Short mmCIF file of C-alpha atoms in Angstrom, two decimals:
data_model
loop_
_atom_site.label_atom_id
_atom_site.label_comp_id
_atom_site.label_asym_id
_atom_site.label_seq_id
_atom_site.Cartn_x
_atom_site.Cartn_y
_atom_site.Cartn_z
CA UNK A 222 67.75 21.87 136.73
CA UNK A 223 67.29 25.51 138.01
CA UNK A 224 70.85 25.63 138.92
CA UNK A 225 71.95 24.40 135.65
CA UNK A 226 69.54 26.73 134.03
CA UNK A 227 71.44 29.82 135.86
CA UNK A 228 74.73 28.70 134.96
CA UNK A 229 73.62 28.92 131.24
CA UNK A 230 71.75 31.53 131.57
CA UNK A 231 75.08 33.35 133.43
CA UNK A 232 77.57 31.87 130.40
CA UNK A 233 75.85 33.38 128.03
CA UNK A 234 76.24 36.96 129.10
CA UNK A 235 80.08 37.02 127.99
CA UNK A 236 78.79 35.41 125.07
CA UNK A 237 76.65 37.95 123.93
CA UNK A 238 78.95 40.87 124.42
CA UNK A 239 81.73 39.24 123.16
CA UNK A 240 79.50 38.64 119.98
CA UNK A 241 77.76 41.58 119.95
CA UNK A 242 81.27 43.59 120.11
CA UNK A 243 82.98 42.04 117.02
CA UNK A 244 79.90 42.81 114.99
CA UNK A 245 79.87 46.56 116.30
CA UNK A 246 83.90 46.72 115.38
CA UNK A 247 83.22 44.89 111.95
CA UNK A 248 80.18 47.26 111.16
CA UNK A 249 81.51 50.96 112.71
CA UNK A 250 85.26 50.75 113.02
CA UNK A 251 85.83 48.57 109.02
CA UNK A 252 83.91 51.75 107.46
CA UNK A 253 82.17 55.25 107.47
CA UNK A 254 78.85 55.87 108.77
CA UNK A 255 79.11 59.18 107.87
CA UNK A 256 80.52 58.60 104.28
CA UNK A 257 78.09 55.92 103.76
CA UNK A 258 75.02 58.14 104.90
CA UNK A 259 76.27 60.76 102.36
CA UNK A 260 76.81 58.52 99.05
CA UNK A 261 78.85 59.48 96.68
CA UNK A 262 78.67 62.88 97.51
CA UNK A 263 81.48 64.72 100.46
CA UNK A 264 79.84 66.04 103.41
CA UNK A 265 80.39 69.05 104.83
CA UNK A 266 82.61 69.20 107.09
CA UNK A 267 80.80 71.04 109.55
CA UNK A 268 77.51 68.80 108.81
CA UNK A 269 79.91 65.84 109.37
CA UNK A 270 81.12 66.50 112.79
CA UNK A 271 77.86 66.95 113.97
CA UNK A 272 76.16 63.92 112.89
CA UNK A 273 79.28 62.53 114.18
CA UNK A 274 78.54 63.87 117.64
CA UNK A 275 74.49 62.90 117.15
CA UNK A 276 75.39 59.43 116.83
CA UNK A 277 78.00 59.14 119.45
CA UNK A 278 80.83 58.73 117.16
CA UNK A 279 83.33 61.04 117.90
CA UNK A 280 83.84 58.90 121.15
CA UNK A 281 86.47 55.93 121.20
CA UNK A 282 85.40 52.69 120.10
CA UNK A 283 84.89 50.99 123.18
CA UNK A 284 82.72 53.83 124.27
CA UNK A 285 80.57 53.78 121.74
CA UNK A 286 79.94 49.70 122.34
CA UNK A 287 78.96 50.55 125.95
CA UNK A 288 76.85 53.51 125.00
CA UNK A 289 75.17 51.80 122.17
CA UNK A 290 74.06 48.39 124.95
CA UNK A 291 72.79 51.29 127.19
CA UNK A 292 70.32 52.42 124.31
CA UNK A 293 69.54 48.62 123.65
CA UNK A 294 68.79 47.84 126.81
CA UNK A 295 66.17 50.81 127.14
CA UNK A 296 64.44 49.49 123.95
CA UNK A 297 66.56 52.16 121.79
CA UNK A 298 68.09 50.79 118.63
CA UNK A 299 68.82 53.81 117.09
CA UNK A 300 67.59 55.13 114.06
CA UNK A 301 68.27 54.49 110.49
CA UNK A 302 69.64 56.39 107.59
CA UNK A 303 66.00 56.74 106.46
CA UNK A 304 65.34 58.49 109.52
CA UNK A 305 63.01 55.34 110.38
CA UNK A 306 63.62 53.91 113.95
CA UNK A 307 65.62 50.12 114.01
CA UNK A 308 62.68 49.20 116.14
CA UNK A 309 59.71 50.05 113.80
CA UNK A 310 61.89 48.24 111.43
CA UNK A 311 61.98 44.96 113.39
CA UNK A 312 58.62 45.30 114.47
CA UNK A 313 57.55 44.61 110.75
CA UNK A 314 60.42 42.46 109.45
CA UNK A 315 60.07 39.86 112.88
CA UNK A 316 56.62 38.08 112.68
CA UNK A 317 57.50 37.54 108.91
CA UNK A 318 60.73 36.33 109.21
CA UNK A 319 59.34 34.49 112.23
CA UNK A 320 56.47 33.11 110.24
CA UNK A 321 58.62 31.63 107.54
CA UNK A 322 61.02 30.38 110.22
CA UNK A 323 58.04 28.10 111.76
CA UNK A 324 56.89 27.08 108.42
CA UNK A 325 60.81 25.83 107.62
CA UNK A 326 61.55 24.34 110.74
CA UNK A 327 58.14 22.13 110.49
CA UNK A 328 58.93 21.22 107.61
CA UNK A 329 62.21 20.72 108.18
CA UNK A 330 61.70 18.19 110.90
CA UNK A 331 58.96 16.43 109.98
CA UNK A 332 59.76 15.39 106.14
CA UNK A 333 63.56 14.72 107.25
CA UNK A 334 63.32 12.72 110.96
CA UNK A 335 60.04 10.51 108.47
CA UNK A 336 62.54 10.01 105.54
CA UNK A 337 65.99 9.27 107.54
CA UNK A 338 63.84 6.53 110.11
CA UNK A 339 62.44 4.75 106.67
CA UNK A 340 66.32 5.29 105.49
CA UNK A 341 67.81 3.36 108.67
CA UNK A 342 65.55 0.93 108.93
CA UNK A 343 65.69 -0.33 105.54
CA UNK A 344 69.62 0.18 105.16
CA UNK A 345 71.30 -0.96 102.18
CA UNK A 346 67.87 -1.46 100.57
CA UNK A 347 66.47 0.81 97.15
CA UNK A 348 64.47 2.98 99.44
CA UNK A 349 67.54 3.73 101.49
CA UNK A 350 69.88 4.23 97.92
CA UNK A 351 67.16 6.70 96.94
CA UNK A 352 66.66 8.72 99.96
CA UNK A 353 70.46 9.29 100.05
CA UNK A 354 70.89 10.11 96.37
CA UNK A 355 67.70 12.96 96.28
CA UNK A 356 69.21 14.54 99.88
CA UNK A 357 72.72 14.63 97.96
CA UNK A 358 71.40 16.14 95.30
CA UNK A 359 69.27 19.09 97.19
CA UNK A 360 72.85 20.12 99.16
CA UNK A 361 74.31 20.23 95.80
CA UNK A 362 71.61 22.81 94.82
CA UNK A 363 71.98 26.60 95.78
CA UNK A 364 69.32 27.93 97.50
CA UNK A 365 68.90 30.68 94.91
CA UNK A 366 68.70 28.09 92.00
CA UNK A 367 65.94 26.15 94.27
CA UNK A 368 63.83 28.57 94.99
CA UNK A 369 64.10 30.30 91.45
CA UNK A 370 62.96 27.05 89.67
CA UNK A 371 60.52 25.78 92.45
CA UNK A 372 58.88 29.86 92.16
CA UNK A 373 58.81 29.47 88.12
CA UNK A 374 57.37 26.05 88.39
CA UNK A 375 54.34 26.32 91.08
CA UNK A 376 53.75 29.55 90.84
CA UNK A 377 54.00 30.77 86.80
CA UNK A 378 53.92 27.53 84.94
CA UNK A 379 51.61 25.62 87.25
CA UNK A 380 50.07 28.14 88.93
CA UNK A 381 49.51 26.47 91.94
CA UNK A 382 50.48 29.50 94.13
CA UNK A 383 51.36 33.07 93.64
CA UNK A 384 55.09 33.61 92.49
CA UNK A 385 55.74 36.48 95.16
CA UNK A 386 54.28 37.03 98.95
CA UNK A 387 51.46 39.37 99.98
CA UNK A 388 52.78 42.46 102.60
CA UNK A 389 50.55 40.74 104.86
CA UNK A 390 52.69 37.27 104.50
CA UNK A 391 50.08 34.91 105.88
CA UNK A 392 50.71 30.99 106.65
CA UNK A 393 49.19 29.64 103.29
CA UNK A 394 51.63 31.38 101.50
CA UNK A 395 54.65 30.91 103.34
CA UNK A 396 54.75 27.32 102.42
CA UNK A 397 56.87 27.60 98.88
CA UNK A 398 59.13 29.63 100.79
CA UNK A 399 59.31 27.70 103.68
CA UNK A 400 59.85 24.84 101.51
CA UNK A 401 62.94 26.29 99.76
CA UNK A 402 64.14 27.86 103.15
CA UNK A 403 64.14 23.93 104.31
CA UNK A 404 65.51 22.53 101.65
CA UNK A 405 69.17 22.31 102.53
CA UNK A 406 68.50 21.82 106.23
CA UNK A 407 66.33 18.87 105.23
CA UNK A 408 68.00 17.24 103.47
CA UNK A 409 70.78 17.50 106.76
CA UNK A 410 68.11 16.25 109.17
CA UNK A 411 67.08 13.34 106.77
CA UNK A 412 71.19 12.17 106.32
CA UNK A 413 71.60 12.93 110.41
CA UNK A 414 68.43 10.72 111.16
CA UNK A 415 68.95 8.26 109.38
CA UNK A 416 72.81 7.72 110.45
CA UNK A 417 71.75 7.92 114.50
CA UNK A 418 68.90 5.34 113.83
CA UNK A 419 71.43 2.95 111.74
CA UNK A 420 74.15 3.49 114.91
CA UNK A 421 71.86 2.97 117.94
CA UNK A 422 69.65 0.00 115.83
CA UNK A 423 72.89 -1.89 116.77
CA UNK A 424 72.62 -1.05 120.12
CA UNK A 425 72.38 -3.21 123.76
CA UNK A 426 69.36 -1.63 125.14
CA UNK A 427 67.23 -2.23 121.26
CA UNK A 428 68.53 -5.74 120.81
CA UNK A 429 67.47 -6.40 124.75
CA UNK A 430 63.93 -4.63 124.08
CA UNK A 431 63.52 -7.32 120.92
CA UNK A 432 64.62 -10.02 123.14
CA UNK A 433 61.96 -8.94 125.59
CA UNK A 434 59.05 -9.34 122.80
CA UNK A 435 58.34 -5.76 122.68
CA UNK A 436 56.48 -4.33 119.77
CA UNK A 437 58.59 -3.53 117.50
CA UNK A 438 56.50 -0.05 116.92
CA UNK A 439 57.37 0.20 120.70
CA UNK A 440 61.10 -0.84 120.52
CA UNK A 441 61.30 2.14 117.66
CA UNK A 442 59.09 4.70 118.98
CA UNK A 443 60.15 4.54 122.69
CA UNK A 444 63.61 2.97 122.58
CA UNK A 445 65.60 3.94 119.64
CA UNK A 446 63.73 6.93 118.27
CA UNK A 447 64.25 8.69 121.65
CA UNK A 448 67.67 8.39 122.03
CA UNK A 449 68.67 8.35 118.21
CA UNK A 450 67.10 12.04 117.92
CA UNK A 451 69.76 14.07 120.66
CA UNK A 452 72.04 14.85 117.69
CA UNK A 453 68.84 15.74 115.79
CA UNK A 454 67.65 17.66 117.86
CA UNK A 455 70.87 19.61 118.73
CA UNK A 456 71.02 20.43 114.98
CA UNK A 457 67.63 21.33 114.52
CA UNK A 458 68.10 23.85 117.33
CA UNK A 459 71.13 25.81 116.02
CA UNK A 460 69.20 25.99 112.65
CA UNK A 461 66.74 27.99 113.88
CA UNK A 462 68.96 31.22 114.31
CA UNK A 463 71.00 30.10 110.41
CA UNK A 464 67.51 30.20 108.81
CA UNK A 465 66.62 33.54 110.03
CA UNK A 466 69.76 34.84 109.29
CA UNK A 467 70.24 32.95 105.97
CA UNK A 468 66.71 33.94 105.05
CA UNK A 469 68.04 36.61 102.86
CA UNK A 470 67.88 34.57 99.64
CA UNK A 471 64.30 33.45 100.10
CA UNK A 472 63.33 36.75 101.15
CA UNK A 473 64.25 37.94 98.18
CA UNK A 474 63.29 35.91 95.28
CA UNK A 475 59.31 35.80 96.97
CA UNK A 476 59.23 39.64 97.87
CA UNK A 477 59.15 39.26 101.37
CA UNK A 478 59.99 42.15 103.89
CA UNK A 479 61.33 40.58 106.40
CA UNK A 480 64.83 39.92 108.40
CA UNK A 481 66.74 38.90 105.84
CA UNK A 482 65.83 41.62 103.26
CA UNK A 483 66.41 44.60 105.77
CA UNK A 484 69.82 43.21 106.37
CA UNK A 485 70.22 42.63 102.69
CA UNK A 486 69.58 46.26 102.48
CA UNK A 487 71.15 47.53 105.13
CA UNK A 488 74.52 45.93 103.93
CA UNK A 489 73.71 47.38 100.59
CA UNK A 490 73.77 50.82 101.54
CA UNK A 491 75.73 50.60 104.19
CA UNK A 492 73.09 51.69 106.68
CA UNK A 493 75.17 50.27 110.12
CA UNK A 494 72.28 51.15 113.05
CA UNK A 495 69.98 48.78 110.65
CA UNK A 496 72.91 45.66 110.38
CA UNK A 497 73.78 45.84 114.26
CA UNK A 498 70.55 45.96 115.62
CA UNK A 499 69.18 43.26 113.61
CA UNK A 500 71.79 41.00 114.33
CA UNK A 501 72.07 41.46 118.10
CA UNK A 502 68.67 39.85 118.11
CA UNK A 503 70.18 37.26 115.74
CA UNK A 504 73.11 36.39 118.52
CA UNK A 505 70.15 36.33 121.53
CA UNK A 506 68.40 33.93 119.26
CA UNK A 507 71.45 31.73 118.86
CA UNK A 508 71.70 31.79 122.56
CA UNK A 509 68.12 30.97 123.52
CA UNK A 510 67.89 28.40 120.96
CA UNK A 511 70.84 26.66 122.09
CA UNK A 512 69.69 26.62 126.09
CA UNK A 513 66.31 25.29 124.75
CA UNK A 514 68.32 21.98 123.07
CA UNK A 515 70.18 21.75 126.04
CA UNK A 516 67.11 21.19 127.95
CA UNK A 517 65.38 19.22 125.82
CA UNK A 518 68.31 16.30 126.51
CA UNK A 519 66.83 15.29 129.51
CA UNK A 520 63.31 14.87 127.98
CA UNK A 521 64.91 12.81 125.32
CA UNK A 522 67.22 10.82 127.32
CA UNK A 523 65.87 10.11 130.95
CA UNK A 524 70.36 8.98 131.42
CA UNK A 525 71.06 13.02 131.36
CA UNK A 526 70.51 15.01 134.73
CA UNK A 527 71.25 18.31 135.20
CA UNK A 528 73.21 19.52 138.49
#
């Protein structure tokens, strides 16, 4: 496992620059840091070339990549437009986005594995029809239209919670959002679920468990539920990083300051230090998440070793 865990841990370095790179050429080299920090109004000349020097870009491309990983990698994200350091920035947006994130992801994965087991095992049946008619219809809903109808209803009409998060952002009131961050990816897990547990229900090793006269909460529980949540899980675990990034929608209909509104504004007005810092945490998250999943196989399915 340590071994394995190295490897990973050694692919993912080309990985991240190679990630990290084509979001530094799309951001810098596709448009004017200097044009954008000036508006509609044409800098001076002068003023120009040295703010081009202050922020390293008078330099070839691939030279300001390498100088721009030294800074990261000394805790230096640079500084945005506002004059406001990336960092300070992150250091407020993070625990929110991260907040909402956990609030998603439970809900995510505990509403969607419950629903798509009571979908497979009662295939073909009313329960199943209905499960997979209400997840169809929450894909075919933006999240935007969601979360706009879901705020109107529990928070103005009903008044069940407040339409729009505090600054603070606490747990209690990250649950609409979370909800309506979920929604989609829920509706995913349920569909997923419920197609492994149908597949491996078939299967040698459950059919030899019921000949065995096993429980059948034990045949479910310890035999098929185990091994019909691996593609489950792996999906579960790439969402986490797509939720934080695709958080800008929710962030923005409940007022809430976190990842996905400062990259929402930072693509707005072009502010570039803001967008590339932001998402080279993004990519690390990706990456993390993704070695997590791959060690959570072998807890899952005691088949998988890792050399």
């Amino acid at each position: 496992m340590g071994r394995y865990v190295i490897r990973r841990l050694l692919q993912m370095i080309p990985v991240f620059v190679g990630s990290t790179f084509l979001i530094f050429v799309m951001v810098y080299a596709l448009g004017d840091p200097v044009a954008a920090l000036f508006g509609d109004r044409a800098p001076d000349p002068a003023t120009a070339a040295q703010i081009r020097r202050d922020l390293y870009l008078d330099h070839p491309l691939w030279q300001q990549y390498t100088h721009y990983m030294a800074q990261i990698f000394q805790g230096n994200f640079g500084t945005a437009f506002t004059g406001q350091p990336v960092l300070e920035l992150m250091g407020s947006a993070w625990p929110l986005t991260i907040r909402l994130t956990i609030v998603a992801i439970v809900v995510e994965a505990v509403i969607g594995i419950i629903l798509g087991i009571v979908s497979g095992l009662r295939r073909g049946r009313s329960v199943d029809t209905g499960v997979l008619v209400l997840t169809l219809i929450v894909v075919s809903i933006p999240t935007f239209v969601s979360g706009y109808v879901l705020q109107f209803l529990f928070g103005v009409k009903w008044g069940v919670v407040n339409p729009s998060v505090s600054p603070a952002a606490p747990f209690n009131e990250l649950a609409l959002p979370g909800v309506v961050l979920a929604l989609v990816s829920l509706a995913y897990v349920t569909r997923l679920t419920r197609t492994s547990i149908v597949e491996n229900h078939r299967a040698d090793y459950v059919r030899t468990a019921i000949a065995k006269g096993l429980p059948r909460r034990r045949v479910i529980f310890r035999h098929l539920l185990r091994n019909s949540l691996i593609p489950v899980v792996t999906f579960i675990g790439t969402d986490v990083g797509a939720l934080m990034g695709g958080a800008i929608v929710t962030e923005r209909i409940f007022n809430i300051h976190g990842v996905g509104y400062q990259l929402y504004q930072g693509i707005l007005r072009q502010n570039s230090p803001t967008v590339v810092g932001f998402v080279t945490i993004l990519v690390i998250v990706f990456l993390v998440a993704n070695l997590l999943v791959d060690l959570l196989y072998a807890v899952l399915d005691p088949r998988i070793r890792y050399a």
